[in-house]
XYZ file of C-alpha atoms in Angstrom:
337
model
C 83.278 -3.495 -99.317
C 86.266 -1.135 -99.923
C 89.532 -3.134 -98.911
C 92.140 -2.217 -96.631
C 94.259 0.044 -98.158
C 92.226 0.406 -101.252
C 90.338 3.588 -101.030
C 92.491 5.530 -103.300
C 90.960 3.475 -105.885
C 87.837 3.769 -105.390
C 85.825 5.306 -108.084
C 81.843 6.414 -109.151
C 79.767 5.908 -112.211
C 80.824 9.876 -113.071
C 84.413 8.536 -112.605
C 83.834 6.116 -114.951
C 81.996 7.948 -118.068
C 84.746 10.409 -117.264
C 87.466 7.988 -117.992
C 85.754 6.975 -121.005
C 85.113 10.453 -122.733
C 81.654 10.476 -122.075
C 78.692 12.506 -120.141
C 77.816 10.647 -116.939
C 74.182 10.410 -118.260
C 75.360 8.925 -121.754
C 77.677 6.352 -119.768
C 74.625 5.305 -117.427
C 72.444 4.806 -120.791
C 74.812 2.884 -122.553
C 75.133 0.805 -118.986
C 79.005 -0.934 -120.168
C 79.604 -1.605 -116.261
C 76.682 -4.119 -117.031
C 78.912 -6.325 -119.623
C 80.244 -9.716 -118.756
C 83.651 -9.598 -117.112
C 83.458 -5.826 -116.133
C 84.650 -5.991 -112.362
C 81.761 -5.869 -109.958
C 81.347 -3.127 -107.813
C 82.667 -2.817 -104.606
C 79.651 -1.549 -103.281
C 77.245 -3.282 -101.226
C 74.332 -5.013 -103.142
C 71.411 -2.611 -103.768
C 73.875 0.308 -102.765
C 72.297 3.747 -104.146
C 76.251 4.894 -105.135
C 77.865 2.167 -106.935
C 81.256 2.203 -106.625
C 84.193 0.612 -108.150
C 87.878 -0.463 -107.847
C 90.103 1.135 -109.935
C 92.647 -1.022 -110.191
C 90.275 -3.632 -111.878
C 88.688 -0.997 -114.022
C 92.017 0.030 -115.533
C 93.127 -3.803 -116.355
C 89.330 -4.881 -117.867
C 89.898 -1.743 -120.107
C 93.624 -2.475 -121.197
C 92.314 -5.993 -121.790
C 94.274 -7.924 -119.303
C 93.488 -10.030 -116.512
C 90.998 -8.468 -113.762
C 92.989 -8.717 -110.530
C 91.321 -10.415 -107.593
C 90.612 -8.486 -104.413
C 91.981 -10.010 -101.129
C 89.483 -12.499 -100.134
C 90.699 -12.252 -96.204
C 88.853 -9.696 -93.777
C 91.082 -7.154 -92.783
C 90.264 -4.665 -89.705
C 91.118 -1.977 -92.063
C 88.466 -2.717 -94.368
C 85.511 -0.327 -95.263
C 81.528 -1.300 -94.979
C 78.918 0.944 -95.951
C 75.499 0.744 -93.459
C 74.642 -2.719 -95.184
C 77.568 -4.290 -94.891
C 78.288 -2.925 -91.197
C 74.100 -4.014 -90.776
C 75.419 -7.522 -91.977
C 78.689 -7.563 -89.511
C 76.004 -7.267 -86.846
C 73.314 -9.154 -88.007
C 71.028 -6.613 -88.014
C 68.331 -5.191 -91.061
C 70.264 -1.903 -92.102
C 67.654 0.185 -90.428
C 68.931 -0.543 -87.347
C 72.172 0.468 -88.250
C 70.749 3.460 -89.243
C 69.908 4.338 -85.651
C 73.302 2.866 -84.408
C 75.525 4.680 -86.451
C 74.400 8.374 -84.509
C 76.611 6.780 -81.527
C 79.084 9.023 -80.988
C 81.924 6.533 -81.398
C 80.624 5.771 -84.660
C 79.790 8.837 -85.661
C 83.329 10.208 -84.794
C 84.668 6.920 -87.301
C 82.853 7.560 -90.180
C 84.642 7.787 -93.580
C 83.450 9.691 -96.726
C 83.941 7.414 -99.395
C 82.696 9.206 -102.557
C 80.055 10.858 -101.000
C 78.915 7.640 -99.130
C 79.580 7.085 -95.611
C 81.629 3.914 -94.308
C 83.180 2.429 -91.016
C 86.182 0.630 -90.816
C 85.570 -3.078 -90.156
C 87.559 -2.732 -86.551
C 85.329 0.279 -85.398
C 82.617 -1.893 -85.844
C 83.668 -4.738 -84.261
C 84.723 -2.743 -81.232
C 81.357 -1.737 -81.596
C 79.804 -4.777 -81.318
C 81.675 -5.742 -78.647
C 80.848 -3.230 -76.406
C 77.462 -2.126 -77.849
C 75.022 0.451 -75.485
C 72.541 -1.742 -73.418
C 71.852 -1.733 -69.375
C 76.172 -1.906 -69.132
C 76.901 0.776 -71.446
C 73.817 3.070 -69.325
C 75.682 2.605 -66.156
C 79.017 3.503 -67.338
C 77.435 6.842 -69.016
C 76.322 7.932 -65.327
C 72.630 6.231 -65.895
C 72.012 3.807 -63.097
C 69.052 1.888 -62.768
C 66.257 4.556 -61.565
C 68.360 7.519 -61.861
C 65.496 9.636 -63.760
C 68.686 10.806 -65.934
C 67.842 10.859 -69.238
C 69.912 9.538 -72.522
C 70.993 12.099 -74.729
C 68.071 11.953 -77.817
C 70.465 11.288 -80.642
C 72.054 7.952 -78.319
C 68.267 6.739 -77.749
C 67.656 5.012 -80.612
C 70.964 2.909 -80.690
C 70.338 2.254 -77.247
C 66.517 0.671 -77.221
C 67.671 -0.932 -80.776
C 70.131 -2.937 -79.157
C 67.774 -3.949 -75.573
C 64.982 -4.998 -78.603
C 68.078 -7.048 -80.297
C 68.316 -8.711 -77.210
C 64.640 -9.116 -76.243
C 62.268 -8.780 -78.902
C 59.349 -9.180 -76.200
C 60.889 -5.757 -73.927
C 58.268 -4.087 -72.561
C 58.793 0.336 -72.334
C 58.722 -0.451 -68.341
C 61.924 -2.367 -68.897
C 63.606 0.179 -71.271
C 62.799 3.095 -68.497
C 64.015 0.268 -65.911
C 67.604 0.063 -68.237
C 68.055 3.323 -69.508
C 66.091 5.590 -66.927
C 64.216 7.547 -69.304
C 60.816 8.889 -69.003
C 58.034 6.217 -69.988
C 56.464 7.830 -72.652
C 59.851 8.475 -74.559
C 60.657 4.328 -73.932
C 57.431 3.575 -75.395
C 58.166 5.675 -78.547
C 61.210 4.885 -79.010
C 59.917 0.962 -79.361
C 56.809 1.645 -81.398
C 59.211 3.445 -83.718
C 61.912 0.982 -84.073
C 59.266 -2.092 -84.638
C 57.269 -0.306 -87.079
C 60.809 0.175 -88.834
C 61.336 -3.942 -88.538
C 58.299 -4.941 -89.424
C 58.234 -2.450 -92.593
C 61.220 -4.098 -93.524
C 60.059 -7.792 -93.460
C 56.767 -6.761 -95.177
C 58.985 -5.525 -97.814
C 61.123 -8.103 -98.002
C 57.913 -11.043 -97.912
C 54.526 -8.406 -99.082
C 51.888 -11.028 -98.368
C 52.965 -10.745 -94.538
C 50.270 -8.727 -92.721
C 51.728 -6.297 -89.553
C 50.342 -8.803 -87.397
C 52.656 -11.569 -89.113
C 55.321 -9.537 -89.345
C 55.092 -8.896 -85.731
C 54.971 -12.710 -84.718
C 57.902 -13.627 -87.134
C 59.762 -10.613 -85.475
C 58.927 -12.296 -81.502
C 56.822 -8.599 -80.975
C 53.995 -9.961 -78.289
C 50.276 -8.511 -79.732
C 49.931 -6.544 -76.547
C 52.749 -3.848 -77.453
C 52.823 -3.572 -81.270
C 49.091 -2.175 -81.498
C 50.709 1.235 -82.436
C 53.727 -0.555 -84.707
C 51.003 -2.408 -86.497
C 49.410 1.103 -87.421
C 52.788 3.142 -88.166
C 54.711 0.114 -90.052
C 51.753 0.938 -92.692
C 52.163 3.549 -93.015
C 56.479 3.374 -93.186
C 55.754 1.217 -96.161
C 53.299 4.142 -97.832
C 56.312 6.800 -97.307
C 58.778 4.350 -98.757
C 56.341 4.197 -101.712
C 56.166 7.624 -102.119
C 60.055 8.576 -101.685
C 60.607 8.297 -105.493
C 57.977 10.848 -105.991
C 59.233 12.805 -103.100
C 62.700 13.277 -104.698
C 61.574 14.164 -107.848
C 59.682 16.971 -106.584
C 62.904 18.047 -104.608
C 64.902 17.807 -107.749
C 62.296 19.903 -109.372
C 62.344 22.840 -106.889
C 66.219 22.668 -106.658
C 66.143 22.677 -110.540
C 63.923 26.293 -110.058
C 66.762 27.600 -107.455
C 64.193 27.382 -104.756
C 66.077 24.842 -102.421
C 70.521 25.506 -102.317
C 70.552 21.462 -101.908
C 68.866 18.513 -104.443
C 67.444 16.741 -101.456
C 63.826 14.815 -101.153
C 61.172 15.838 -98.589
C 61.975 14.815 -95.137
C 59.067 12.650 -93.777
C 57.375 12.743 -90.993
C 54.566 10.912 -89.201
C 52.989 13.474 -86.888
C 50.237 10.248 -86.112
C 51.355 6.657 -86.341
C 48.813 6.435 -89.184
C 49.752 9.524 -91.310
C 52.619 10.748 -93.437
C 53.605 13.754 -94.690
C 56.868 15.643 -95.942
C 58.075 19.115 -95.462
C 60.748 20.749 -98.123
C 61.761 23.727 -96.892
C 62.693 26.381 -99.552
C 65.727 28.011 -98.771
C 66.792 29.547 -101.967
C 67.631 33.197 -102.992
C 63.800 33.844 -104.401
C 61.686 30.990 -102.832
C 57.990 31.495 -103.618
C 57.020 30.196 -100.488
C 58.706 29.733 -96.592
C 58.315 25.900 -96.901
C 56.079 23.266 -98.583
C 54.214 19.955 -96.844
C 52.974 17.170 -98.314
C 50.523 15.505 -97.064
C 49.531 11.757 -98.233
C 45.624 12.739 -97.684
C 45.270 16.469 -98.703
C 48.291 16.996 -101.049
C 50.511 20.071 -101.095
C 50.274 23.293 -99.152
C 52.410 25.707 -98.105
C 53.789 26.953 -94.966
C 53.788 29.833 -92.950
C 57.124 28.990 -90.918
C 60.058 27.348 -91.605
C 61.143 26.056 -88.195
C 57.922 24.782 -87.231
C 56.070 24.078 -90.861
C 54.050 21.313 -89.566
C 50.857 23.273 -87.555
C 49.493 21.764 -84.531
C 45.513 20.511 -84.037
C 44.043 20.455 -87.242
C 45.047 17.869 -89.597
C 44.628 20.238 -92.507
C 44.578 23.841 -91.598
C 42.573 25.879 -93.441
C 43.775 27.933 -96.281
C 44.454 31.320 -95.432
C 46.963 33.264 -93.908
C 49.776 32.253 -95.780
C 48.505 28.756 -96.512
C 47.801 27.637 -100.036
C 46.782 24.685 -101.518
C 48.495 23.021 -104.625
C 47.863 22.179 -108.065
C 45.480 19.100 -107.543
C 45.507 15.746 -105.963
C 47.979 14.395 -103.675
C 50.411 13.590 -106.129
C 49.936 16.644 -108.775
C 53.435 16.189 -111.012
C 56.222 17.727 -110.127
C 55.788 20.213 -113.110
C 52.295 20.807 -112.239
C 53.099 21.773 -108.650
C 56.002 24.299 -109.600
C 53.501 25.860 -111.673
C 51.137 26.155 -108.573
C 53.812 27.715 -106.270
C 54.125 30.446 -108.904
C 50.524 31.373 -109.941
C-alpha cells in the first residue's frame, strides 16, 4: 500500500530505469529491483504495475540505510483493488464489481496509472455497504418493481451473496426489487467469478467442489458450474488476447494498446471483440471466438451477431488466418490479404 502522505514518492519500473540511465526494457532485463536489500514494492503482491517508494529507492542507491515505512494504518493510506479486496475480506473480483459504486467510484485515485482508494473511503464503505438497507434508502422498497441502476447491480447482489452464500434470485428480487431474470444473472455471474477464482487458486477442485467449499447449494449453481469453465478458459487465453491487441495497436489499427474485451454470449462460450478504431483499420471490428477463431465484423456497436453461433462468411464477414489461436503475426497478415 501507498502510505499516508506518501504518494509524491511513488514511482514505476520506467521511473526507475529512468533514474538509472537506462531504457525501461534494458532495466526490466537486467531485473536490479530483484537484488537483496532493494526496497520492496509498495504494490500489492501479484500487482500488474509495481510500484515503489522513492524515498527508499534514493537511500538503497546512495548506499545508506533503507528507511522503514510507518508500520501503523492510517485512514489516509492508499490500497489498490487487492488490498481494498483484503480490507473487506473479499477475493478481488468482488471488489471489482464494488468499486463501480458511485461513492467509490467518485474516491478513486490515479496512482501511476493504477487506481486506489483511500483506506477511510473504504472503511466507510464497509460500514455502510449496499444490501436490503442501502435499497430502501435509494427509494427501492421491498416490491417496488423499481429497478437498480445496472452499473450498482453487481455491488449490490455481491454483497446479499457475502452475506448468504445459499440466496436464492427470489430473495435478491425480494431485496433489491429487480426483475427475476436480471437477479438470477446477476448470481450465476458473480459465482462463476468465485468459483473461477478458487479453482485457480486449488486446480484439482472441480465446479462442483468449488461450489460446496463456496456454501453455493447444487440446485442454483447448474449455470455457474458451466460459465466458471469457461471464466477459467478466458483467463487462459488473456495473454494471447493482449498480444494480439498489442499487435494491431503496433499496425495503427486500434488508438489504444488494450486486449480483447471478453464476452460470454452462452455460459459455456467465450469470445472477444477488438474493435479497430484507427485512422486506416482494415476491418470495422474483429471477434474471437474460442471454437471458430477470428472473423471480422460488420458493425462496431453491435459486432457480436445474434442466432448463429458462427455466421457465415459473407457480407463483410471473413475468416482468419487458421485455427483459433493463428499468431498474432499470422492474423495481421490475414486482415490485410
Amino acid at each position: 500500500m501507498i502510505r499516508a502522505g506518501r504518494r509524491h514518492l511513488v514511482r514505476t519500473l520506467a521511473d526507475l530505469a529512468a533514474q538509472q540511465g537506462l531504457r525501461t526494457e534494458r532495466y526490466l532485463k537486467l531485473k536490479p529491483y530483484e537484488a537483496a536489500g532493494f526496497p520492496v514494492p509498495v504494490s500489492s503482491d501479484k500487482a500488474r504495475t509495481r510500484l515503489f517508494d522513492g524515498e527508499q529507492v534514493d537511500a538503497y542507491l546512495m548506499g545508506k540505510p533503507v528507511p522503514e515505512l510507518p508500520a501503523k494504518d492510517d485512514a489516509g493510506d492508499l490500497l489498490d483493488r487487492r488490498e481494498c479486496a483484503a480490507e473487506l475480506g473479499v477475493a478481488p473480483r468482488s471488489w471489482d464489481s464494488y468499486k463501480r459504486a458511485p461513492f467509490l467510484a467518485a474516491h478513486v485515485t490515479d496512482v501511476c496509472g493504477v487506481d486506489h482508494w483511500p483506506r477511510a473511503i473504504v472503511r466507510q464503505y464497509q460500514a455502510d455497504r449496499p444490501g436490503k438497507a442501502a435499497a430502501e434508502r435509494a427509494g427501492r422498497p421491498k416490491r417496488s418493481g423499481d429497478q437498480v441502476p445496472r452499473d450498482q447491480l453487481p455491488a449490490f447482489t455481491a454483497q446479499l451473496l457475502d452475506d448468504d452464500p445459499a440466496i436464492s434470485a427470489a430473495a435478491v428480487v425480494q431485496e433489491l426489487g429487480v426483475h427475476r431474470d436480471t437477479a438470477q444473472d446477476a448470481l450465476t455471474h458473480l459465482r462463476a467469478d468465485r468459483m473461477a477464482d478458487l479453482m485457480h487458486t486449488d486446480p484439482s477442485l472441480t465446479p462442483e467442489q468449488a461450489a460446496v467449499a463456496l456454501g453455493y447449494p447444487a440446485g442454483q449453481v447448474r449455470r455457474a458450474t458451466v460459465r466458471a469453465q469457461a471464466v477459467l478458459r478466458a483467463r487462459r487465453a488473456a495473454p494471447y488476447l493482449a498480444e494480439v491487441g498489442q499487435a494491431l495497436h503496433r499496425q495503427g489499427w486500434t488508438t489504444t494498446d488494450v486486449a480483447p474485451t471478453v464476452h460470454h454470449p452462452a455460459d459455456d462460450v467465450v469470445t472477444a471483440v477488438l474493435t479497430l478504431d484507427g485512422p486506416c483499420p482494415p476491418a470495422l471490428a474483429l471477434v474471437w471466438d474460442e471454437r471458430h477463431g477470428w472473423r471480422t465484423a460488420t458493425s462496431r456497436r453491435h459486432p457480436l451477431t445474434k442466432g448463429a453461433a458462427a455466421p457465415p462468411a459473407g457480407n463483410g464477414i471473413r475468416y482468419l488466418a487458421t485455427g483459433t489461436t493463428p499468431p498474432p503475426d499470422a492474423l495481421t497478415a490475414a486482415l490485410t490479404a
